[in-house]
Coordinates of C-alpha atoms in Angstrom, one line a residue:
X24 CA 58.9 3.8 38.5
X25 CA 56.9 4.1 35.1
X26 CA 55.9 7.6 35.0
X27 CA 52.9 8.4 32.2
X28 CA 53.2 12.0 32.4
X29 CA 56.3 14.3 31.1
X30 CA 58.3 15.9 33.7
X31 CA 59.3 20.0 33.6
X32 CA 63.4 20.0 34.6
X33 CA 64.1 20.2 38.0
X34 CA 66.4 22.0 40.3
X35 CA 69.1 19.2 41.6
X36 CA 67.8 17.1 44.1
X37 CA 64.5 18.3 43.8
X38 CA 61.3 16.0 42.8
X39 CA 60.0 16.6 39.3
X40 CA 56.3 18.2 38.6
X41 CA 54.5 16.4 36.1
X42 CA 52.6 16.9 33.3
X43 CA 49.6 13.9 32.3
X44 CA 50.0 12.5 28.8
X45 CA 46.7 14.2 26.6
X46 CA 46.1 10.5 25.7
X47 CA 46.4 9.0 28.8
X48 CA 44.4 11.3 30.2
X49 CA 41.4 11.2 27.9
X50 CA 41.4 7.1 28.5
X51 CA 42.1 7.5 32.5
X52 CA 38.9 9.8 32.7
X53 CA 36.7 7.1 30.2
X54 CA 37.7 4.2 32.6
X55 CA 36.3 6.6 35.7
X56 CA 33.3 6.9 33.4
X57 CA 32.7 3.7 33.1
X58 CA 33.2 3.2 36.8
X59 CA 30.2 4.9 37.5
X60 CA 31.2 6.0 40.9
X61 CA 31.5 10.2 41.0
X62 CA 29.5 11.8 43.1
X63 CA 27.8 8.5 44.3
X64 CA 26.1 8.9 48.2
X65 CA 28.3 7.6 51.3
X66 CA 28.9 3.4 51.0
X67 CA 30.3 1.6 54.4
X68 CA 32.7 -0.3 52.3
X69 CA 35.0 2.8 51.4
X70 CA 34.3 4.0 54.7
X71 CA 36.0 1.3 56.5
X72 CA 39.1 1.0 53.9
X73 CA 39.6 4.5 55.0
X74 CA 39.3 4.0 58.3
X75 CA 41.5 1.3 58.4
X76 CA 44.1 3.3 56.8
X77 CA 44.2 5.4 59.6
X78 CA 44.6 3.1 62.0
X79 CA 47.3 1.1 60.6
X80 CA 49.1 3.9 59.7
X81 CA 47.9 5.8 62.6
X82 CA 47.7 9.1 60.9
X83 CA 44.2 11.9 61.6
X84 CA 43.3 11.5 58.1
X85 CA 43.2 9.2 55.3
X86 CA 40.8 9.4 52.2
X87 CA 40.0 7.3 49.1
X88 CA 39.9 9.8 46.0
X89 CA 38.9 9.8 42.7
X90 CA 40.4 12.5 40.3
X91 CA 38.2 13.6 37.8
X92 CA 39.0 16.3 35.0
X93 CA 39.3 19.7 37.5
X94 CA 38.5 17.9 40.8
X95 CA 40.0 15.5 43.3
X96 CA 36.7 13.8 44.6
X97 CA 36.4 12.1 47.9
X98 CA 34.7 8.7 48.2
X99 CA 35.2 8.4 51.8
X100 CA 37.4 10.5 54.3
X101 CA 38.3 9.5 57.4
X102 CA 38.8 12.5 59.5
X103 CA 38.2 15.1 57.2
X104 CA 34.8 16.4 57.7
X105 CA 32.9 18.8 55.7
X106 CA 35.0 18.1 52.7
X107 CA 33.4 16.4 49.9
X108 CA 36.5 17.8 46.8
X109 CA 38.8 19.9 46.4
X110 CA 40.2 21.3 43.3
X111 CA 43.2 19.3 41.0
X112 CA 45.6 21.3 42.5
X113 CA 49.3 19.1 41.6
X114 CA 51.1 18.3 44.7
X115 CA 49.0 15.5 46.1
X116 CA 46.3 13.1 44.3
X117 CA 46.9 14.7 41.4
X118 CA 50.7 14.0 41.5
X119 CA 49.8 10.5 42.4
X120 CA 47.3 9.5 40.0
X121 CA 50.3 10.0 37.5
X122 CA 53.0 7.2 38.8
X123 CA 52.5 3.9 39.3
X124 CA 53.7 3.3 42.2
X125 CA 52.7 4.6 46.1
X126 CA 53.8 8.2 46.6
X127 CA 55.3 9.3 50.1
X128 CA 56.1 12.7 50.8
X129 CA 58.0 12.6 54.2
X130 CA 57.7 16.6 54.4
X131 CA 55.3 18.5 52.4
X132 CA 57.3 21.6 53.3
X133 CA 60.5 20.4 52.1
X134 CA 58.7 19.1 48.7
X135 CA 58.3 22.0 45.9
X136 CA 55.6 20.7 44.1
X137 CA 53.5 20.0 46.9
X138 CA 54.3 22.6 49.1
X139 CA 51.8 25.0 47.3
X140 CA 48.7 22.8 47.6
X141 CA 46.0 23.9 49.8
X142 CA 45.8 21.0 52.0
X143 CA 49.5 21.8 53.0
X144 CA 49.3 26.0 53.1
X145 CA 45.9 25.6 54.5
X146 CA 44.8 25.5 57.7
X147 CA 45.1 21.9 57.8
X148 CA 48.6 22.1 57.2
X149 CA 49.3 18.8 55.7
X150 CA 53.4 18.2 56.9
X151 CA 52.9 13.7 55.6
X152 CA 51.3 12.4 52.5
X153 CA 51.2 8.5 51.2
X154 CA 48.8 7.5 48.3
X155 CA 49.1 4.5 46.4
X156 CA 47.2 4.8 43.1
X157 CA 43.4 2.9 42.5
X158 CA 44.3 0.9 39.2
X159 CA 42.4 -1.2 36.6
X160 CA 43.8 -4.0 35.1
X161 CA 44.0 -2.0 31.6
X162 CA 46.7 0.3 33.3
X163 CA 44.3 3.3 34.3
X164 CA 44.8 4.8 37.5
X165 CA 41.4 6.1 38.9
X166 CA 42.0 7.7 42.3
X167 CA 44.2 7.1 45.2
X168 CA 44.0 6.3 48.6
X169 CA 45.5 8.3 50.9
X170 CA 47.0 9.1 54.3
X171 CA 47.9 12.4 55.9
X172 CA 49.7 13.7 58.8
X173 CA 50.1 17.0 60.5
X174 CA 53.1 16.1 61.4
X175 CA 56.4 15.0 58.7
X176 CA 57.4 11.0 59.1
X177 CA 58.9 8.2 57.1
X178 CA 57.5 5.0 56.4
X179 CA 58.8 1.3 55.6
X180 CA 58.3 -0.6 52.1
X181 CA 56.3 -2.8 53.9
X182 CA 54.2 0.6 54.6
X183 CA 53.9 1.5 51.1
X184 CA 52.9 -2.2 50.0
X185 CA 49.8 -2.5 52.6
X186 CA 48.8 1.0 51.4
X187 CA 49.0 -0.3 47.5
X188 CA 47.1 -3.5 48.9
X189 CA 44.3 -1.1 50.1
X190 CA 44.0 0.7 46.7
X191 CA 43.7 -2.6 45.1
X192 CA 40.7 -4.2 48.0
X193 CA 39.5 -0.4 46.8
X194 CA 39.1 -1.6 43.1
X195 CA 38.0 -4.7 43.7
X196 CA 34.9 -3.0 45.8
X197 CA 34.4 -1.0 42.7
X198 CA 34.7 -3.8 40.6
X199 CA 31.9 -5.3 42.5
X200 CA 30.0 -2.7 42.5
X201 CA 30.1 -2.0 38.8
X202 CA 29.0 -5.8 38.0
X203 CA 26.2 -5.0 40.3
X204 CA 25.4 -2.2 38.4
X205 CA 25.6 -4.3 35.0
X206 CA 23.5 -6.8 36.6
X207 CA 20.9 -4.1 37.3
X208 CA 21.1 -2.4 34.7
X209 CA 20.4 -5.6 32.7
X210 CA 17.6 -6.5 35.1
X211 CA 16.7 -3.5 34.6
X212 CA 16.8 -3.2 30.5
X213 CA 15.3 -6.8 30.7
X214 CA 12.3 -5.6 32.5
X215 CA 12.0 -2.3 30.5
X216 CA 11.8 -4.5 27.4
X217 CA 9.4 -7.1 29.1
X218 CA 7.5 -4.1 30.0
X219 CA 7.8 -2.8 26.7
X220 CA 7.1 -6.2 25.1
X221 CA 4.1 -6.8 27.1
X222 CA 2.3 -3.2 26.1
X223 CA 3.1 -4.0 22.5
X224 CA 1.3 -7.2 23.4
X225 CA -1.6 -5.3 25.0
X226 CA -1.5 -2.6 22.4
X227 CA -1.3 -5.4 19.6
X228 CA -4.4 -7.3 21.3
X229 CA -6.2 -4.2 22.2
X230 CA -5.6 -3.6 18.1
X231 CA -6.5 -6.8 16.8
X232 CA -9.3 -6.3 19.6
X233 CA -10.6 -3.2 18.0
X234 CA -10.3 -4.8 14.8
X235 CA -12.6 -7.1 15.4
X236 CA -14.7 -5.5 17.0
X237 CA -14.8 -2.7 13.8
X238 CA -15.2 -6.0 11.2
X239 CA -18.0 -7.3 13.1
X240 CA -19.6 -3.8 13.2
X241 CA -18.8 -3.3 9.7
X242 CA -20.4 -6.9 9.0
X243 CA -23.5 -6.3 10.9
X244 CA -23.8 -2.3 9.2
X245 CA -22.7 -4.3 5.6
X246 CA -25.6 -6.9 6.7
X247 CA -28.2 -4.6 7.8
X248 CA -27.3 -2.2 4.9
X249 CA -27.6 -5.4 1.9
X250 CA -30.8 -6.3 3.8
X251 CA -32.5 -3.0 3.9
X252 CA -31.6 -2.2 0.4
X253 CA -32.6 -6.0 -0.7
X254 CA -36.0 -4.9 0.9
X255 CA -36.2 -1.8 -1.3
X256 CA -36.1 -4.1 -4.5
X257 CA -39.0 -6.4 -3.4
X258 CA -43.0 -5.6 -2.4
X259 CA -43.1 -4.9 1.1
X260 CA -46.0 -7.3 0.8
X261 CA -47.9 -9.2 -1.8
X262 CA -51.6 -7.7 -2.8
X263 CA -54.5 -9.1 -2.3
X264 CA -55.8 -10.3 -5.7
X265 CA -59.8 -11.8 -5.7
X266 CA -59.8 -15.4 -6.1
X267 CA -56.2 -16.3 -6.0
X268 CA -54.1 -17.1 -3.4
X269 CA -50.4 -15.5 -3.4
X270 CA -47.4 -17.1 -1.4
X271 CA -43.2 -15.7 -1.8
X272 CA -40.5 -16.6 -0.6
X273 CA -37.0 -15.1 -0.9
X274 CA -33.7 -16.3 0.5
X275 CA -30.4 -14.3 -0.3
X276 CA -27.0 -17.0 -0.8
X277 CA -25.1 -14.3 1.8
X278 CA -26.9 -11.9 4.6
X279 CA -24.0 -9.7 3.3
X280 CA -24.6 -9.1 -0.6
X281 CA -27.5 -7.8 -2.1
X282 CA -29.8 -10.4 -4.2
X283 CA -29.7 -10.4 -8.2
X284 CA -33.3 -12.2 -7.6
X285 CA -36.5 -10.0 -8.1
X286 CA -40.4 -10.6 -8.5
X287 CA -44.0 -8.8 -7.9
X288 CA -47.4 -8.8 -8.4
X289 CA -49.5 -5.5 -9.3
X290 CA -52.8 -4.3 -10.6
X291 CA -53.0 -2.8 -14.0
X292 CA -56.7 -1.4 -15.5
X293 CA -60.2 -3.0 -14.7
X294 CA -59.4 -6.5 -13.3
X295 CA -56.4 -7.8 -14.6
X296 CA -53.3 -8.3 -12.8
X297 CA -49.4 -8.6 -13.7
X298 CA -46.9 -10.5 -11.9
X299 CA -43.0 -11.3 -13.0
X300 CA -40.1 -13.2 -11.5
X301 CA -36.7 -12.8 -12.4
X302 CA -32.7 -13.0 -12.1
X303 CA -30.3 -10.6 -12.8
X304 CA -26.6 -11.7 -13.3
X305 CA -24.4 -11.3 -10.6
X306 CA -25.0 -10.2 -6.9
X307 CA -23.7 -6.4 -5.1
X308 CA -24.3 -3.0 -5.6
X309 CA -24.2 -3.0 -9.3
X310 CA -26.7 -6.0 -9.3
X311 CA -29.0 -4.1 -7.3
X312 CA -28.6 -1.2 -9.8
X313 CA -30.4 -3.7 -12.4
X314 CA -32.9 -5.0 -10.2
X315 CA -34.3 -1.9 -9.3
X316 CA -34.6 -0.4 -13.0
X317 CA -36.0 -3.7 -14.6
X318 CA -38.5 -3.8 -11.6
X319 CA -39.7 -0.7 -12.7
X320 CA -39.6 -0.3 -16.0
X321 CA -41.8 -3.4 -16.0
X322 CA -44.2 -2.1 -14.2
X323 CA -44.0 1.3 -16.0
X324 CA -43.8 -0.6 -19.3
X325 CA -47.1 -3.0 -18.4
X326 CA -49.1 -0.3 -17.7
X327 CA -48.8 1.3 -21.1
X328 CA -48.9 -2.3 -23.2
X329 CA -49.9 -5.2 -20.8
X330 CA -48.6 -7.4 -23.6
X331 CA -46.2 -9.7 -21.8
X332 CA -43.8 -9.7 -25.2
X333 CA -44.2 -6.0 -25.4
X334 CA -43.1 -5.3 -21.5
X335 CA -40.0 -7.6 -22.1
X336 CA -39.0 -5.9 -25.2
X337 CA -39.5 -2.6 -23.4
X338 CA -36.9 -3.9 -20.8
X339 CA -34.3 -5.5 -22.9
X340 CA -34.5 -1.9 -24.8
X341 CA -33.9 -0.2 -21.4
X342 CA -31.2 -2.4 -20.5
X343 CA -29.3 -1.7 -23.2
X344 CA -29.8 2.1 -23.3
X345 CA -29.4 2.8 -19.5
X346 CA -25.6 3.2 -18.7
X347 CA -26.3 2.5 -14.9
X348 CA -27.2 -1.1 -16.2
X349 CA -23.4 -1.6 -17.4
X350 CA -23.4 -4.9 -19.5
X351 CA -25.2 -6.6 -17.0
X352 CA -28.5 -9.1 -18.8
X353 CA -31.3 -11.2 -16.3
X354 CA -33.8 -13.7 -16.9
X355 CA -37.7 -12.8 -16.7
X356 CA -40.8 -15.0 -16.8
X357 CA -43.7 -11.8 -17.3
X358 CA -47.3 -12.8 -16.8
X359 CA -50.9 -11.3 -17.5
X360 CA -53.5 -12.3 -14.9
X361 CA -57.2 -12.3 -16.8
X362 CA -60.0 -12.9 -14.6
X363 CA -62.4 -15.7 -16.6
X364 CA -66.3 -15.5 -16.0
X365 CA -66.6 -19.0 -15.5
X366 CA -64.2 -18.8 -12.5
X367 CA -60.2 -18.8 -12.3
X368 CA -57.9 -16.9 -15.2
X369 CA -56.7 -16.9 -18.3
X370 CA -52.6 -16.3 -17.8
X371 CA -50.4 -15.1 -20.7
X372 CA -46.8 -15.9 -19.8
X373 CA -43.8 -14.4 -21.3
X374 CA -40.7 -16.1 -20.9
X375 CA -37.2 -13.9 -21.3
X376 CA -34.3 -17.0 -21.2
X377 CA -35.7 -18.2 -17.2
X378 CA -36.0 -21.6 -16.2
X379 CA -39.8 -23.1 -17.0
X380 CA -42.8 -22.3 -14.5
X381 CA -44.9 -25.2 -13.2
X382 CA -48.3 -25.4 -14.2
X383 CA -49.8 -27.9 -11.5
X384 CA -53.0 -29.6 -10.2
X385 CA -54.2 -32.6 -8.6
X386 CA -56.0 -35.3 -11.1
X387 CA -59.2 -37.1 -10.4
X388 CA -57.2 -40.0 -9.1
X389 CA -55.4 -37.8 -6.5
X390 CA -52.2 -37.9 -8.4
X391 CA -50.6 -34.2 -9.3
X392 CA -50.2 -33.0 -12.5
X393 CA -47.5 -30.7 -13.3
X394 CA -47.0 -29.1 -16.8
X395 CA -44.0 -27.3 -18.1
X396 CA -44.3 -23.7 -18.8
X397 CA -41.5 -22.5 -21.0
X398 CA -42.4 -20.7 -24.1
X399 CA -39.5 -21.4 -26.8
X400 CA -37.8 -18.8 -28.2
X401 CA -37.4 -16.8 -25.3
X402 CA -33.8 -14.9 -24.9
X403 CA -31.8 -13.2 -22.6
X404 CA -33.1 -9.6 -21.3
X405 CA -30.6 -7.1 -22.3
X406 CA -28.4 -9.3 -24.4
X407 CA -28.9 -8.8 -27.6
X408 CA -30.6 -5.6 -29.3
X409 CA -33.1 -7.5 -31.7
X410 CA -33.6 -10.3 -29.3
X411 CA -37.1 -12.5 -29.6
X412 CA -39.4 -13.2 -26.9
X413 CA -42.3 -15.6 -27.1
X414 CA -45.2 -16.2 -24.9
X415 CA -48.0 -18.7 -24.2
X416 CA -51.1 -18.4 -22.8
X417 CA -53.3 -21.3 -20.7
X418 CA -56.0 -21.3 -18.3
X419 CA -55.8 -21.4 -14.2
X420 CA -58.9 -23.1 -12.4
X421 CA -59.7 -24.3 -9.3
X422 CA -57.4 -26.6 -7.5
X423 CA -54.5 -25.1 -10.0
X424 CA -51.5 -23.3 -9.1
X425 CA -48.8 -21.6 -10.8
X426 CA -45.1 -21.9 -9.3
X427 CA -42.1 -19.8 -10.5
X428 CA -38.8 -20.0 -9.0
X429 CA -34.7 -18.5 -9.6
X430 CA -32.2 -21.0 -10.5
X431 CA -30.9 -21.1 -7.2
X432 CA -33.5 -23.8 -6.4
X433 CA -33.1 -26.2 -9.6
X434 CA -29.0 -25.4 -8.5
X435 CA -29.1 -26.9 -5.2
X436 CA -27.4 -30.3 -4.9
X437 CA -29.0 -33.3 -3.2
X438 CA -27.0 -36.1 -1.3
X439 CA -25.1 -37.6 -4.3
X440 CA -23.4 -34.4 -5.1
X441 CA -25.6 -33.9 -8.3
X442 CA -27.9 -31.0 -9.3
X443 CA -31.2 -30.9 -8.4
X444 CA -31.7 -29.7 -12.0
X445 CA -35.7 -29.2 -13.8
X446 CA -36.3 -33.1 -13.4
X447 CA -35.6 -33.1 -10.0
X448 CA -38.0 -30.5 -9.6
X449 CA -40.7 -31.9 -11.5
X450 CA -39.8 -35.3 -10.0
X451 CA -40.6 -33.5 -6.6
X452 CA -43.8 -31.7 -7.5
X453 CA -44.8 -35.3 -8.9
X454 CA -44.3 -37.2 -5.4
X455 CA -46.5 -34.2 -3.7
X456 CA -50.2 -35.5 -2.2
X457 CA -52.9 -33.6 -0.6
X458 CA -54.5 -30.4 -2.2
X459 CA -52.2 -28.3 -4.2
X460 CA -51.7 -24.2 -2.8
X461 CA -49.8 -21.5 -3.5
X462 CA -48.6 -22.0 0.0
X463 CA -48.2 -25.8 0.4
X464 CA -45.3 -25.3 -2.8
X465 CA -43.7 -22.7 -1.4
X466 CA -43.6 -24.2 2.3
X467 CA -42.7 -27.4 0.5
X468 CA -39.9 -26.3 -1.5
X469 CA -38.2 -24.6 1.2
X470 CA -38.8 -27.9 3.0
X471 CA -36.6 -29.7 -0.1
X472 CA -33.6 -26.8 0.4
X473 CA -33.5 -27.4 3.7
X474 CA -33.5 -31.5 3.5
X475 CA -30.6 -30.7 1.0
X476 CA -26.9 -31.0 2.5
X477 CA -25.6 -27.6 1.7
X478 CA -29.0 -25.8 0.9
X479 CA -29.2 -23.6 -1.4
X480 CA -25.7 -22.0 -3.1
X481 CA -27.3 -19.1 -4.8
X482 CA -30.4 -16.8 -4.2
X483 CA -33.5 -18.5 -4.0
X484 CA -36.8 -16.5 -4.8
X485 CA -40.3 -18.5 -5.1
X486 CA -43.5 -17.0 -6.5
X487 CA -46.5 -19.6 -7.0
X488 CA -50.1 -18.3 -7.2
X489 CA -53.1 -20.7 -7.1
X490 CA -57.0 -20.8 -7.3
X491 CA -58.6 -22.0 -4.4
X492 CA -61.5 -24.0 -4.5
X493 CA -64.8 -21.9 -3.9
X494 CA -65.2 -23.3 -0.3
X495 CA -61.6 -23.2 0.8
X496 CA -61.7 -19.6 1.7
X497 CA -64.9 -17.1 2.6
X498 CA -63.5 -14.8 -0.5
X499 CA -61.4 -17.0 -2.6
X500 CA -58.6 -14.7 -1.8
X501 CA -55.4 -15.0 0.6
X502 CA -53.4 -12.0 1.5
X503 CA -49.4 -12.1 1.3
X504 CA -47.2 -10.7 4.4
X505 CA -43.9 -8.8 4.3
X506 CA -40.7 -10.5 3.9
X507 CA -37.2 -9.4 3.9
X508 CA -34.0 -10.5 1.9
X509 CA -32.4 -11.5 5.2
X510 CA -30.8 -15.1 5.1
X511 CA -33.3 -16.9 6.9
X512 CA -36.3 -18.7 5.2
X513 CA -39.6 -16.0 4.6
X514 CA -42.5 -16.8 2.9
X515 CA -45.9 -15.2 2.7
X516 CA -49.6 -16.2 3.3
X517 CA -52.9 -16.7 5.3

């Protein structure tokens, strides 16, 4: 008999009380850990090994125990009601639990270890005890199952072997039972992390949801914030000016960035009138920083010298001095609108590096006419300190127009994949028939962008002013409508 305990010295004859191994002890208790099974509610299985034990060894009482650290704790007890553990009192299960093989005490009397326990000086007064020990296949003896007898007797080998082969159908329950648990506790841990797996899902869509939702907020606030300030930097609407007819159109690249492109028309003293069109470099917040101050400072600057070289001398000076400009330069064609007695104007032009304006009427043949207007000499605004404007002058009659536009339109690449470029342009205003207006150029043009595969890649502003013929309108005049610097196409008339 392997004993995994020391034993105190006996008197002769007498059996041994012993003492578990620290080691032993500390790995026994682990592997009833591990088990899973203390304090566990009432389970049939148990219930009928214990019940069986009582028959076949037809004792009152038989029990399957497990022995934790201070406790012997019943699993089932067959006979024994109203007991659920008793303390690790040695004599019984807790002298079993320490040999390998079955224990039998004929007499608990006659025994001197076990003659102390309660269960024997109780008022059960235990006289027989069997238990064969409930062991894993590492060596660690769990529990016991037990019989008990008021009564002393002897039993066979044969006995002690069916009482070892219930401890073992006792371990095997509890080996089923723990790779149920396993299996449930996987289930289990499986569904916890599906569960967890699918809020991180929900929480990652809700997220990306929110996101979304947030950009396209953002982009409709970023949107409505680059249209509303694009609207600052042009005239709500185009004035009414006696005897010429106004049209505009603007068209921003991007519904999200502000415009670089800029233009007006405004009175200055007695009858004459000033108009300008222009491009600043670049496109944003700092872009609209130079729109705004060369829109004003032109008008500010015509209405102390109308000279059209004068004004863009006045804003290259401002553009150099003003530190909210930054390094930033634009492109300026400035005009002077005269009134002429015998009918139409006289128009001074300024040029500050833009593309050419159109000067354009119908011949007597029916064919259009279309002369360049680009002053040379004309630099960069807000370049160069010293640099040189230059300015020319013509007249505008009946049946003539005037039509300015931003780069973004001579840009703009037809079907081939080339540039529309200044010949395209003039090319186009060539092939036009029919009477040429301020509006038929303007609705025209944005006809071309829009015949054009891609459109237009940059801003697009349009400014063309024409004299009507005397019997085109009541007053020889045409009012121009609000327009915004949203993305779709805008142009004003009546």
């Amino acid at each position: 008999m392997t004993q995994h305990a020391s034993a105190t010295d006996p008197a002769p004859g007498r059996r041994p009380e012993l003492v578990p191994d620290p080691d032993v002890e500390a790995a026994r208790i682990a592997a009833v850990r591990r088990y899973d099974i203390l304090d566990t509610p009432p389970d049939g299985a148990f219930d009928r090994v214990a019940a069986m034990a009582a028959r076949l060894f037809d004792v009152p009482v038989a029990t399957v125990t497990i022995v934790d650290t201070d406790r012997i704790w019943f699993k089932a007890a067959h006979g024994l009601e109203g007991v659920a553990e008793i303390g690790r009192e040695p004599g019984l299960c807790g002298s079993a639990i320490l040999l390998d093989d079955t224990l039998v005490i004929p007499d608990t009397l006659q025994d001197p270890v076990a003659v102390d326990n309660p269960l024997v000086a109780g008022e059960m007064g235990v006289r027989f005890y069997a238990a064969a020990p409930i062991t894993t296949p590492e060596g660690h003896r769990l529990g016991t199952v037990n019989v008990l007898d008021t009564r002393p007797r002897s039993i066979t080998e044969e006995d002690t072997a069916t009482l070892a082969d219930l401890a073992a159908i006792v371990l095997d329950e509890m080996e089923l039972r723990l790779s149920a648990l396993r299996a449930l506790r996987e289930e289990q841990a499986r569904r916890e992390a599906e569960t967890r797996h699918a809020e991180a899902e929900r929480a990652r869509a809700e997220a990306e949801r929110a996101a979304r939702e947030k950009a396209e907020r953002d982009k409709a606030a970023i949107a409505a914030f680059a249209s509303t300030l694009q609207r600052t930097l042009l005239p709500p609407a185009l004035p009414v000016v006696p005897g010429l007819e106004l049209a505009c159109h603007y068209r921003t690249a991007s519904a999200h960035d502000v415009g670089g492109d800029f233009y007006d028309v405004f009175p200055l003293d007695g009858d004459r009138w000033a108009f300008f069109l222009g491009d600043v470099c670049g496109k944003g917040p700092e872009a609209a920083t130079v729109t705004a101050l060369a829109r004003h400072t032109l008008r500010a600057a015509a209405q102390i010298n109308a000279d059209p070289v004068t004004v863009l001398s006045a804003l290259n000076t401002m553009l150099l001095t003003d530190v909210t400009a930054g390094r930033r330069f634009c492109t300026v064609l400035f005009g002077l609108l005269e009134p002429r007695e015998d009918g139409g104007f006289t128009v001074t032009v300024a040029t500050g590096g833009h593309p050419p304006g159109y000067h354009v009427r119908p011949d007597d043949s029916g064919a259009v006419w279309v002369r360049s207007v680009h002053p040379q000499g004309g630099m960069l605004v807000g370049a160069f300190p010293q640099a040189p404007f230059a300015q020319t002058t013509f007249s505008l009659t009946a049946g003539e127009s005037l039509f300015l536009y931003t780069d973004g339109l001579t840009e703009a690449r037809t079907a081939k994949g080339a540039i529309l470029g200044e010949d395209g342009l003039t090319g186009f205003l060539h092939q036009r028939t029919g009477p040429v207006t301020a509006t038929s150029l303007v609705e025209d043009s944005i006809t071309l962008l829009a015949s054009l595969p891609d459109g237009a890649g940059d801003d697009v502003a349009l400014l063309a002013l024409s004299v009507p013929h005397p019997h085109a309108t009541p007053n020889g005049s045409v009012v121009a409508t609000a327009h915004t610097a949203a993305a779709p196409d805008h142009f004003g008339q009546e």
